[in-house]
GROMACS .gro file of C-alpha atoms in nm:
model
  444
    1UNK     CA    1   9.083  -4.153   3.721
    2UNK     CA    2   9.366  -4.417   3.712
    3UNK     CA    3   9.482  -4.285   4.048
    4UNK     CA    4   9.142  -4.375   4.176
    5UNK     CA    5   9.157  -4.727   4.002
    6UNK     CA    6   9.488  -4.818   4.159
    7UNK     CA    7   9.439  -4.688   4.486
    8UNK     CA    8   9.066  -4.865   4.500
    9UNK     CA    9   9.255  -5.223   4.388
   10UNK     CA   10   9.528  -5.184   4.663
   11UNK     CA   11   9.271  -5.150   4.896
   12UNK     CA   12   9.107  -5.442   4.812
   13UNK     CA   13   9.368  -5.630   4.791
   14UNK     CA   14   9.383  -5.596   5.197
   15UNK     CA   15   9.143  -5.936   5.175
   16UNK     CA   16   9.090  -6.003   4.866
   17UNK     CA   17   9.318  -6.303   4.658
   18UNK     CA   18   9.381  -6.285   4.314
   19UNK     CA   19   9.287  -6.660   4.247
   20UNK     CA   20   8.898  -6.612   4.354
   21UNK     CA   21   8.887  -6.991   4.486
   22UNK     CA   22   8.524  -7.109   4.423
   23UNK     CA   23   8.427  -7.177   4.725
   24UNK     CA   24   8.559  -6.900   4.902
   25UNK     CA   25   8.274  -6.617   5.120
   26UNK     CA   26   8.236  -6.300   5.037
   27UNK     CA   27   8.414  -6.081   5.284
   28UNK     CA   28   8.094  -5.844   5.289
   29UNK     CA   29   8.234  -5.659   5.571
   30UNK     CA   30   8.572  -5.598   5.392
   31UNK     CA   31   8.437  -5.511   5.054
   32UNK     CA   32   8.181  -5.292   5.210
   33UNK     CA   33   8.492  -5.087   5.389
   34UNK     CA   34   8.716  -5.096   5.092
   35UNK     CA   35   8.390  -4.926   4.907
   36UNK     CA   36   8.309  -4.680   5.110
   37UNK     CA   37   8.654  -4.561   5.218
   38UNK     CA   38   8.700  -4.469   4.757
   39UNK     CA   39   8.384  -4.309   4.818
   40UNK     CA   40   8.536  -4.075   5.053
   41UNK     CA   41   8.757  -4.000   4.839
   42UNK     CA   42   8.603  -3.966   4.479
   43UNK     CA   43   8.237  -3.883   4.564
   44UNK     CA   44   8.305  -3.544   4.485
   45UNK     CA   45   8.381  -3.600   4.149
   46UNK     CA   46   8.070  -3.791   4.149
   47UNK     CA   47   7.829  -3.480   4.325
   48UNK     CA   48   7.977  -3.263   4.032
   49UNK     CA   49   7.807  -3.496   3.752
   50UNK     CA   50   7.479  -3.521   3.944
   51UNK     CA   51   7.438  -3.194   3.983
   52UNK     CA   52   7.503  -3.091   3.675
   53UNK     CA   53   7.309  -3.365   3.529
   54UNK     CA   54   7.056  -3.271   3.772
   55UNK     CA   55   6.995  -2.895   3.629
   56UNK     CA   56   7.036  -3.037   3.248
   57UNK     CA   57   6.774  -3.306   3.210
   58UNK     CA   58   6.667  -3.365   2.871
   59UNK     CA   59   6.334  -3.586   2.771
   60UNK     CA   60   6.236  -3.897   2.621
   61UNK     CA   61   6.441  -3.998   2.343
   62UNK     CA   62   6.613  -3.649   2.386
   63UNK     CA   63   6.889  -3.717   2.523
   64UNK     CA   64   7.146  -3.682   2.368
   65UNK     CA   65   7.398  -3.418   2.604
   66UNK     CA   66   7.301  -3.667   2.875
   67UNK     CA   67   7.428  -3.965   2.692
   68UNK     CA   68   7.735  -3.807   2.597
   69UNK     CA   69   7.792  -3.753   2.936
   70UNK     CA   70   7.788  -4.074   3.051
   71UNK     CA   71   7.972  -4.225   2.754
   72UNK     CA   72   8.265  -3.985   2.839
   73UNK     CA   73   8.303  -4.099   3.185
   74UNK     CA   74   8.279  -4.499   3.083
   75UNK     CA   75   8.540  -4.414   2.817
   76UNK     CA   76   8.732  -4.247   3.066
   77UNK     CA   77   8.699  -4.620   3.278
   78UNK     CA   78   8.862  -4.775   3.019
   79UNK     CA   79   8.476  -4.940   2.901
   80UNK     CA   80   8.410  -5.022   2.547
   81UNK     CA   81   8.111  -4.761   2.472
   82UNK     CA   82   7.865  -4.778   2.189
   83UNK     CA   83   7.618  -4.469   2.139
   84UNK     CA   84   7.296  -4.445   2.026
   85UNK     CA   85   7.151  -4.794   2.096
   86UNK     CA   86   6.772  -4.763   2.071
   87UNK     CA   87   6.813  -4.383   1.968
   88UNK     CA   88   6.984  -4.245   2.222
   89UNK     CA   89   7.074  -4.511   2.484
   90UNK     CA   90   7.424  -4.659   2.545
   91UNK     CA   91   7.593  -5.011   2.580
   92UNK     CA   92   7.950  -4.977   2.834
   93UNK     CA   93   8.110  -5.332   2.852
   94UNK     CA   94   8.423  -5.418   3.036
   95UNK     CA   95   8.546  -5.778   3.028
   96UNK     CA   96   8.792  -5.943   3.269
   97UNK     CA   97   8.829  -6.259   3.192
   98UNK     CA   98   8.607  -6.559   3.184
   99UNK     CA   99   8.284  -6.561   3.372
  100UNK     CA  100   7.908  -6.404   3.377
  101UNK     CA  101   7.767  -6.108   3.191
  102UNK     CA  102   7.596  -5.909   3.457
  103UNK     CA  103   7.399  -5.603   3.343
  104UNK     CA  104   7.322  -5.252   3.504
  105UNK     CA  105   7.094  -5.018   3.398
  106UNK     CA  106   7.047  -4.689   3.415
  107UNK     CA  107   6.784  -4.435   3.275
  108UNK     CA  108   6.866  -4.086   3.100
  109UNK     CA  109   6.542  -3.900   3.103
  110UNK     CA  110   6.369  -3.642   3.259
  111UNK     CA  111   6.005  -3.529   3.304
  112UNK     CA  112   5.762  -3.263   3.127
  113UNK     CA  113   5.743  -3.071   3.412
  114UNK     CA  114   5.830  -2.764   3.639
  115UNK     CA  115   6.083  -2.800   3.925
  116UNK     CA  116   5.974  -2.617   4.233
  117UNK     CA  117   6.279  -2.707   4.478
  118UNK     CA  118   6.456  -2.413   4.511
  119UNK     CA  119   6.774  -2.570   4.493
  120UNK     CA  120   7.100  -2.393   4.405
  121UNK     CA  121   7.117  -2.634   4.099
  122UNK     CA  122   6.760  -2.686   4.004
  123UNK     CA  123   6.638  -2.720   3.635
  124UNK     CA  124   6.541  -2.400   3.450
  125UNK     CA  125   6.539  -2.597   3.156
  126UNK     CA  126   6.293  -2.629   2.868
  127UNK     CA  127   6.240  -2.887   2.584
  128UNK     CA  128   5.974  -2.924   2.326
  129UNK     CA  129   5.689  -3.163   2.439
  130UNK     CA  130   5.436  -3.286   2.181
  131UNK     CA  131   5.453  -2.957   2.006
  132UNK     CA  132   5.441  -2.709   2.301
  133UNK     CA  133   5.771  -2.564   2.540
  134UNK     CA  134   5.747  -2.752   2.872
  135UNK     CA  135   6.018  -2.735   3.179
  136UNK     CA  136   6.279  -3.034   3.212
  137UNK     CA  137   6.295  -3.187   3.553
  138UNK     CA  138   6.483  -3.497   3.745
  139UNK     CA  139   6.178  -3.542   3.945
  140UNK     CA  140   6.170  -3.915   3.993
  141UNK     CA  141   6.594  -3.984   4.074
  142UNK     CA  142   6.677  -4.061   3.734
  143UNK     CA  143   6.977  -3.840   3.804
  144UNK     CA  144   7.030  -4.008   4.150
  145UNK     CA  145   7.072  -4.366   3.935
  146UNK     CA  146   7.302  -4.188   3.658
  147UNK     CA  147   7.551  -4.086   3.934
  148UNK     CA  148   7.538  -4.408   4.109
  149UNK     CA  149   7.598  -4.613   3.821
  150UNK     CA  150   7.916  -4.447   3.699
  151UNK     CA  151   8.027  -4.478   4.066
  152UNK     CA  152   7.942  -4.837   4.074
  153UNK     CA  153   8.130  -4.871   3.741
  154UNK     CA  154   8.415  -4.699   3.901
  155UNK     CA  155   8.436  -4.897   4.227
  156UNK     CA  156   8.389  -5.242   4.016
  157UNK     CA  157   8.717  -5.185   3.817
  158UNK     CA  158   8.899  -5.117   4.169
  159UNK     CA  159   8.784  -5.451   4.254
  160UNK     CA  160   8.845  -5.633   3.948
  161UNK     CA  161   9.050  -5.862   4.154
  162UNK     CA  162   8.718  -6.022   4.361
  163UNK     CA  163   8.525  -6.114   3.996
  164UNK     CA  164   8.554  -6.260   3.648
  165UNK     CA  165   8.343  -6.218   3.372
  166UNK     CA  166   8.222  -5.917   3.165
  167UNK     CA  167   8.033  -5.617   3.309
  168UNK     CA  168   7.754  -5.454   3.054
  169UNK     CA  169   7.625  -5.108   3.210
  170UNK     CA  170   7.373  -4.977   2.953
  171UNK     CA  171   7.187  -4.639   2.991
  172UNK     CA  172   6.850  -4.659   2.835
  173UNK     CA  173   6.645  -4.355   2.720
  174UNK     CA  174   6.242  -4.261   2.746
  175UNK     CA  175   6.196  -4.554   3.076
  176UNK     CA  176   5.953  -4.252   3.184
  177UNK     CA  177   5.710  -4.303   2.827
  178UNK     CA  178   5.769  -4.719   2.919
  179UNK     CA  179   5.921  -4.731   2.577
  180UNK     CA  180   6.333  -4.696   2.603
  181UNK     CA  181   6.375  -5.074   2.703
  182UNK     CA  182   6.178  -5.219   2.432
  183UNK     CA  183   6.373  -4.988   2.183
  184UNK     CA  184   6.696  -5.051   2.272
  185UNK     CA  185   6.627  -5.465   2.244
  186UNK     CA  186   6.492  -5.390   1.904
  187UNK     CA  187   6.802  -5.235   1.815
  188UNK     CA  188   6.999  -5.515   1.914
  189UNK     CA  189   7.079  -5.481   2.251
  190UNK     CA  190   7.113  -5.888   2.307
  191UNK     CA  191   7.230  -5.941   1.951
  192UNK     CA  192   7.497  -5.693   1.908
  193UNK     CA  193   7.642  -5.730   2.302
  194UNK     CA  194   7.661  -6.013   2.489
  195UNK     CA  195   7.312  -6.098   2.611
  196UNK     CA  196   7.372  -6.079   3.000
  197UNK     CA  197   7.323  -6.361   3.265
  198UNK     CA  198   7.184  -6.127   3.552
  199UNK     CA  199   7.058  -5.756   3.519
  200UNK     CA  200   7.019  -5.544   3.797
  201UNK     CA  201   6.863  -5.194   3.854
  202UNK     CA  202   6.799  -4.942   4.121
  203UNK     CA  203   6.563  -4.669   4.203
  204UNK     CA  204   6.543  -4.355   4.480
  205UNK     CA  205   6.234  -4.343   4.648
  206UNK     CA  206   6.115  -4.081   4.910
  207UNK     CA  207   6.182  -4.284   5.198
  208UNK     CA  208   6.514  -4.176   5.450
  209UNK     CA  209   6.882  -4.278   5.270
  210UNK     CA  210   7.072  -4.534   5.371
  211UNK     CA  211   6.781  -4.782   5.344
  212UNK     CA  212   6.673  -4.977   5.108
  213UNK     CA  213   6.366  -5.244   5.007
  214UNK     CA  214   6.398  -5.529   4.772
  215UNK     CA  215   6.105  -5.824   4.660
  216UNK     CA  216   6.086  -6.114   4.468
  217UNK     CA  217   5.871  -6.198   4.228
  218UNK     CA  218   5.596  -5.874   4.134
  219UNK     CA  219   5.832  -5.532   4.170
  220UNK     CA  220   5.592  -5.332   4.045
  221UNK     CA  221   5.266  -5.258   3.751
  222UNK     CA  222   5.190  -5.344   3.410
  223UNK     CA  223   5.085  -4.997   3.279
  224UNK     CA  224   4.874  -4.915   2.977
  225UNK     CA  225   4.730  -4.630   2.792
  226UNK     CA  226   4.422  -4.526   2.799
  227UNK     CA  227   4.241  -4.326   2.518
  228UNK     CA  228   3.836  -4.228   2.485
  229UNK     CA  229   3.622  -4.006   2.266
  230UNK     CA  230   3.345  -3.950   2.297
  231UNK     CA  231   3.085  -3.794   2.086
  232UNK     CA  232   2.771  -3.591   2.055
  233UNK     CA  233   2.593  -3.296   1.933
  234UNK     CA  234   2.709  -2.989   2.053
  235UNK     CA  235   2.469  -2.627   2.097
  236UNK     CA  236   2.399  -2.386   2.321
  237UNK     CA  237   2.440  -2.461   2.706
  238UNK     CA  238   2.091  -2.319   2.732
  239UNK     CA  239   1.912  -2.538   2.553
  240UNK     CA  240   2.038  -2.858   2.673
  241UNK     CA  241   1.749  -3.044   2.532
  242UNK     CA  242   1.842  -2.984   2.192
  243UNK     CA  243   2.210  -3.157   2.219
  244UNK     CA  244   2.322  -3.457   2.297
  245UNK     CA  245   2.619  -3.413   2.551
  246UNK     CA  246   2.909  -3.529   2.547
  247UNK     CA  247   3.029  -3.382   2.875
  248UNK     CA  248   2.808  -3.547   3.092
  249UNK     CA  249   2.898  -3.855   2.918
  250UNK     CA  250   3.235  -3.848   2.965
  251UNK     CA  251   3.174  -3.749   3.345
  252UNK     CA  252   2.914  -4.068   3.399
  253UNK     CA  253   3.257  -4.271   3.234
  254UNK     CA  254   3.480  -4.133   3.455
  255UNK     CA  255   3.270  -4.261   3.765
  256UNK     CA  256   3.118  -4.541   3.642
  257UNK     CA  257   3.456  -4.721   3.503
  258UNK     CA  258   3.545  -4.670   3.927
  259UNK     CA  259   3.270  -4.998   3.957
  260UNK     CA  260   3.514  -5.212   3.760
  261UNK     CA  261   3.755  -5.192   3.995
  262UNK     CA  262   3.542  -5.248   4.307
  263UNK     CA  263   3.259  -5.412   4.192
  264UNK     CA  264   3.444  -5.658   3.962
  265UNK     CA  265   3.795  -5.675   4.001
  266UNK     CA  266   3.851  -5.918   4.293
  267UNK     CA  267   3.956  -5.682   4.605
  268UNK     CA  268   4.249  -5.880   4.699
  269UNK     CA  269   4.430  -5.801   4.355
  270UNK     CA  270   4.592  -5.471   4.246
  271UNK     CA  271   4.425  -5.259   3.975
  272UNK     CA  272   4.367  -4.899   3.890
  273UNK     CA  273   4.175  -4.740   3.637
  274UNK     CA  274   4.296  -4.349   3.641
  275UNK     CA  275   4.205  -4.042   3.435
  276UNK     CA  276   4.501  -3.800   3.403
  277UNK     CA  277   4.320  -3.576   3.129
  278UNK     CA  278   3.989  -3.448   3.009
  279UNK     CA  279   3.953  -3.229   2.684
  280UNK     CA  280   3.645  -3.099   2.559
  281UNK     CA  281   3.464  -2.730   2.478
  282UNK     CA  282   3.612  -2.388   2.411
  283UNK     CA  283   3.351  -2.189   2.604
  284UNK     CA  284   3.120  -2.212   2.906
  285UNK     CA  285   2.787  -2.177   2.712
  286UNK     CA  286   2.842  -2.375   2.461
  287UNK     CA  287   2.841  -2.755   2.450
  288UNK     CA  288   3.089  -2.949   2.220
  289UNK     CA  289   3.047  -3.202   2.004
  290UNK     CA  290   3.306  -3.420   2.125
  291UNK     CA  291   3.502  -3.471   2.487
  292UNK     CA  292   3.862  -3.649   2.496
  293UNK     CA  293   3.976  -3.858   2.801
  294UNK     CA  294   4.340  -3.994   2.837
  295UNK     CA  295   4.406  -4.226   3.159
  296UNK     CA  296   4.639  -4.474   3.280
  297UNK     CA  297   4.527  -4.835   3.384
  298UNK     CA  298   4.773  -5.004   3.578
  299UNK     CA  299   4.796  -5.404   3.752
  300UNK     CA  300   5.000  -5.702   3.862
  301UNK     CA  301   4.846  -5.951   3.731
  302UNK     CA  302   4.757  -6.044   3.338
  303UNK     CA  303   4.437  -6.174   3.446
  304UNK     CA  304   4.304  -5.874   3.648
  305UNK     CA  305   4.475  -5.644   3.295
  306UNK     CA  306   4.285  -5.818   3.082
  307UNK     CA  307   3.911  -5.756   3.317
  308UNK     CA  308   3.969  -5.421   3.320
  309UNK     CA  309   4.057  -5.347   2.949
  310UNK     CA  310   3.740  -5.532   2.907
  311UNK     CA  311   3.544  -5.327   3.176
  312UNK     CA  312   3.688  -5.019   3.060
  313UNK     CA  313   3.571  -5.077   2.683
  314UNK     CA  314   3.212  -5.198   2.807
  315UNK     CA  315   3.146  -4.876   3.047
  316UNK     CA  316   3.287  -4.672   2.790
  317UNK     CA  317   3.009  -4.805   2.544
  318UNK     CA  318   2.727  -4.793   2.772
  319UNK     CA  319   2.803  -4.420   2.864
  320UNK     CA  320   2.740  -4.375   2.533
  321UNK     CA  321   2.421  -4.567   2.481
  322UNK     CA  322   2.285  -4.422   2.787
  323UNK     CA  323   2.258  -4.082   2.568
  324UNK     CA  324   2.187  -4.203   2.266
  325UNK     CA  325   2.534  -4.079   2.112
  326UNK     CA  326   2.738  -4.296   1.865
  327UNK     CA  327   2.989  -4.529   2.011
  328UNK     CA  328   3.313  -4.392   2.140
  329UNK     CA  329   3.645  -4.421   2.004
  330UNK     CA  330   3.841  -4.662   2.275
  331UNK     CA  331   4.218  -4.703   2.211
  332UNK     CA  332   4.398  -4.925   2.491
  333UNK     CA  333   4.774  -4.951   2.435
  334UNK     CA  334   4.932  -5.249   2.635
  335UNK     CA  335   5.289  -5.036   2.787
  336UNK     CA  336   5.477  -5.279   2.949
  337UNK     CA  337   5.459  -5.585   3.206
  338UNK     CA  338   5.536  -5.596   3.556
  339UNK     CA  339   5.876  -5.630   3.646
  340UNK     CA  340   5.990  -5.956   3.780
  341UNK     CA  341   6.231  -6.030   4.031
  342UNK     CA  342   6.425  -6.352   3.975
  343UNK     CA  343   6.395  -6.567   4.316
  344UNK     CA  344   6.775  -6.673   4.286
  345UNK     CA  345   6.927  -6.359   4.232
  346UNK     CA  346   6.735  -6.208   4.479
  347UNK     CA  347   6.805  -6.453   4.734
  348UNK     CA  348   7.178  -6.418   4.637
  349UNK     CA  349   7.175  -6.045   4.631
  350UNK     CA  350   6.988  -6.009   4.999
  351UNK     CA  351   7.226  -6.238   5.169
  352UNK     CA  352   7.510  -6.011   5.066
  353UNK     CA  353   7.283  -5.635   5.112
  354UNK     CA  354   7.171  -5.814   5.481
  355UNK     CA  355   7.512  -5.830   5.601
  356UNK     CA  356   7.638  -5.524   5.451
  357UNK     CA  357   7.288  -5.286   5.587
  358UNK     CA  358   7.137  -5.532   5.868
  359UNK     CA  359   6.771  -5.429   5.907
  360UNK     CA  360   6.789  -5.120   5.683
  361UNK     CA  361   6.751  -5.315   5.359
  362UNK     CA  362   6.360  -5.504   5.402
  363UNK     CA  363   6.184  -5.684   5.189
  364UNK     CA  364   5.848  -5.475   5.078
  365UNK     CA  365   5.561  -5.529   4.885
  366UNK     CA  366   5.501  -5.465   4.511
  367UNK     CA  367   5.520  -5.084   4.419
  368UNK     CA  368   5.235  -4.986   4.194
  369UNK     CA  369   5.439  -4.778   3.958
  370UNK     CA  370   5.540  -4.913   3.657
  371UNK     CA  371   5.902  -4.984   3.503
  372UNK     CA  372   6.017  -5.108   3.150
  373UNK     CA  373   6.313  -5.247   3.301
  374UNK     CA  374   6.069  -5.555   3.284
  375UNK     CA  375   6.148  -5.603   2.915
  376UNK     CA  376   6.479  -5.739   3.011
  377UNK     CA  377   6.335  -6.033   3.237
  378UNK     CA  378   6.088  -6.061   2.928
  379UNK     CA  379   6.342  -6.109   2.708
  380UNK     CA  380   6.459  -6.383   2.948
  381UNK     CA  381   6.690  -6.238   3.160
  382UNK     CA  382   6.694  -6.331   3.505
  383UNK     CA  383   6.679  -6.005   3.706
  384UNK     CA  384   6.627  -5.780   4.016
  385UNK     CA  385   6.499  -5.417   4.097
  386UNK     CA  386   6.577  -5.283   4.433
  387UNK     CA  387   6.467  -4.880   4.595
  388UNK     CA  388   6.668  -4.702   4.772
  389UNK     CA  389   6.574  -4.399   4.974
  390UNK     CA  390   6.650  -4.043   4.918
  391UNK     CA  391   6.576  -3.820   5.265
  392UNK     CA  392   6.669  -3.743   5.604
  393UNK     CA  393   6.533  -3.969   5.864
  394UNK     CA  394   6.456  -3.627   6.048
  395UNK     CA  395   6.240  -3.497   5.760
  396UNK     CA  396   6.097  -3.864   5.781
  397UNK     CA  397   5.956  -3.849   6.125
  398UNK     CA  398   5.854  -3.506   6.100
  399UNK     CA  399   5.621  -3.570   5.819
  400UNK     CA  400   5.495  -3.850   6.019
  401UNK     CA  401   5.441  -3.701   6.349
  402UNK     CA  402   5.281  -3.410   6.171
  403UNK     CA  403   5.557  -3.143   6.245
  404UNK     CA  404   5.643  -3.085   5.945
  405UNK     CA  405   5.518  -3.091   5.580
  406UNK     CA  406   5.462  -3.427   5.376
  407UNK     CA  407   5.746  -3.575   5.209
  408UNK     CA  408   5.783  -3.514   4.854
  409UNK     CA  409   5.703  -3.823   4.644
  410UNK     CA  410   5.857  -3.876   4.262
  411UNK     CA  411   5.686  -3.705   4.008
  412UNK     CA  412   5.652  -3.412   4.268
  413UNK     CA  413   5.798  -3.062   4.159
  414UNK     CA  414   5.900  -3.055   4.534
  415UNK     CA  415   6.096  -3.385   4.483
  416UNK     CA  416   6.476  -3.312   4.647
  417UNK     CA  417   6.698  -3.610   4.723
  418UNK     CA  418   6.966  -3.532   4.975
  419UNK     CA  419   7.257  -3.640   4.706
  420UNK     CA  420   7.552  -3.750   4.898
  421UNK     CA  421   7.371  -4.043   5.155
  422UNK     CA  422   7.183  -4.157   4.858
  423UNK     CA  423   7.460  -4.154   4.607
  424UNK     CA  424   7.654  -4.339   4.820
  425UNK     CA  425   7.392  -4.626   4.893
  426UNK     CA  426   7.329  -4.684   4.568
  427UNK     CA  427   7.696  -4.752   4.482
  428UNK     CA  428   7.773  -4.975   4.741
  429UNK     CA  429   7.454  -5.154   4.725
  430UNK     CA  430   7.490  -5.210   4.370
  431UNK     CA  431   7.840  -5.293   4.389
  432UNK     CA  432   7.755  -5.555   4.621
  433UNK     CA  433   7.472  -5.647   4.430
  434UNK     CA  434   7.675  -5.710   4.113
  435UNK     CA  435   7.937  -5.911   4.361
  436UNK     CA  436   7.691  -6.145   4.461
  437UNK     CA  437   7.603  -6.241   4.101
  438UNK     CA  438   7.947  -6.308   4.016
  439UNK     CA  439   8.011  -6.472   4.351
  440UNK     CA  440   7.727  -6.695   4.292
  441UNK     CA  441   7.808  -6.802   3.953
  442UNK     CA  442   8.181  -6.900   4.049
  443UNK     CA  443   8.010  -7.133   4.353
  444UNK     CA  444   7.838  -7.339   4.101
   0.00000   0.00000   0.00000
């Protein structure tokens, strides 16, 4: 590791000064170089820790052997590590010197679900999940981040001699529950540590590697929770008449709550009302008293959240009323806002990723996923999210022209990110990322 170090800050010491004059330009071309030529080197140090985080993900608030991980390797950096922020999340700061706190994040978990990949080192694992076994998967590039976070740690101390200031990498638990952000700020994340300047994240999408898209302003949803029983009188499924049914009330819900969206939501905004689950019954001839519905509502903007909580709770009672059956329970749970891209940082960051990627890195419009990496700009933290893509422009255009199958999305069991192209992106976008900030502050 400190052969890497040294041999990383001789080579950027090819055109870099050890003074950092304030008005001096990023050498984007240089830095980019000096990055990628360590990467050559130590990436397959870093292909051994995805790939081992890869078939070893652990859930929400789980995970623990993934932590540990990670706080090895920053230790190993020569970071300052403290576990178990927000449960199992970690805080890694390095300082050199006076200047900005800039923050990265990472997340830990995995998913609930079954990988289907095939790969040599694909998850057999299993965890408990709200009282039942489930599989363990990195199906959304959680792993993909992990790896390119400790390499963007590791290329950042080889270049020590291009910034000043303090560098905070945390990696927060449960972002796939929308809930490891908000726990680790509880727990003092900006109390105990230096509360940071800039914060910057990354995630893999299924688009082809080496490319990238970036935004300001809306990155992505708001998501909430969405909860709804409703009841009746159950019988026999041959008599109907005698019942009141609480089936075909939750089915007129389920379509009716569709109207919200296009019948009062204005079209041009972004909202979706969707039902992920439906319990109700035990048998096919007989009708229950009582049908569960869980969904997700998700939007950009906290006027068009708060029409369709509203519409959602007014269907849900007139379903009911329709039937004559008792009001429904409702439970909304607000998850978290949409993330928000700070217009300076992103204008300082996209100079620097333009020069480095030409076209390849695009601005895009706001992904409809959600991301509780927005509780750090809510906590007042000027920050940016940028995606970076995971497959091979082959497998791109094949899916496109129809010759070959569709491209796996996150959240897919299929999901399969070719690591080394997309490893090294993300650390040399990030590294530059991170540059800019400090570059940027030293200018003023």
């Amino acid at each position: 590791m400190k052969r890497f170090v040294s041999w990383l800050a001789a080579a950027a010491a090819l055109f870099a000064t050890t003074s950092l004059p304030a008005r001096a330009e990023l050498d984007v071309p240089g830095l980019k170089k000096a990055i990628e030529t360590s990467l050559a080197s130590d990436y397959p140090k870093l292909d051994v820790l995805y790939k081992e985080i890869h078939a070893h993900p652990e859930l929400a608030f789980q995970e623990v052997k993934t932590a540990a991980k990670l706080a090895a390797e920053m230790r190993a950096l020569g970071f300052e590590v403290t576990e178990n922020v927000g449960k199992t999340g970690l805080v890694a700061i390095y300082r050199n010197g006076d200047g900005p706190t800039i923050m990265v994040r990472t997340e830990l978990d995995g998913l609930p679900m079954e990988e289907k990949t095939g790969l040599e080192y694909a998850s057999r694992d299993k965890a408990n999940w709200n009282g039942r076994e489930v599989f363990v998967a990195h199906s959304c590039g959680h792993d993909i981040h992990m790896a390119s976070w400790v390499g963007t740690a590791k290329t950042l101390l080889g270049l020590k001699d291009q910034w000043r200031g303090t560098l905070m990498f945390i990696a927060q638990p449960a972002e796939e529950i929308v809930a490891g952000a908000r726990a680790m700020i509880r727990d003092g994340l900006f109390t105990r540590f230096p509360k940071p300047d800039i914060a910057f994240a990354l995630h893999a999408g299924p688009f082809s590697h080496g490319t990238g898209f970036y935004r300001t302003g809306v990155g992505s949803s708001a998501a909430d929770s969405l909860d709804v029983t409703f009841h009746g009188r159950g019988g026999h499924g041959s008599a109907p008449h005698t019942t009141v049914d609480p089936v075909v009330i939750a089915a007129r819900f389920i379509v009716e709550v569709q109207s919200v969206i296009s019948r009062e939501k204005d079209p041009n905004e972004f909202g979706v009302v969707s039902i992920g689950a439906i319990h109700g019954g035990t048998a096919p001839n007989i009708i229950p008293d009582s049908v569960q519905l869980s969904g997700t509502i998700r939007s950009f903007k906290p006027e068009v959240r708060t029409k369709l909580h509203a519409g959602i709770e007014r269907t849900a009672k007139a379903a009911a009323a329709m039937s004559g059956a008792p009001a429904p329970d409702i439970r909304i749970v607000e998850g978290t806002k949409s993330v928000m891209n700070d217009p300076d940082v992103v204008a300082a960051a996209a100079e620097v990723l333009k020069v480095a990627f030409g076209d390849k890195f695009r601005v895009s419009p706001p992904g409809t996923a959600s991301e509780d990496f927005s509780e750090f700009a809510g906590a007042g933290v000027p920050s940016m999210m940028f995606n970076i893509g995971v497959y091979d422009q082959e497998r791109i255009d094949a899916a496109r022209n129809g010759a070959g199958p569709p491209v796996p999305s996150n959240h897919s069991p299929l999901f399969a990110p070719v690591p080394k192209p997309t490893i090294e992106t993300g650390v040399t976008a990030m590294t530059l990322a991170v540059l800019s900030a400090f570059h940027k502050a030293r200018r003023k």
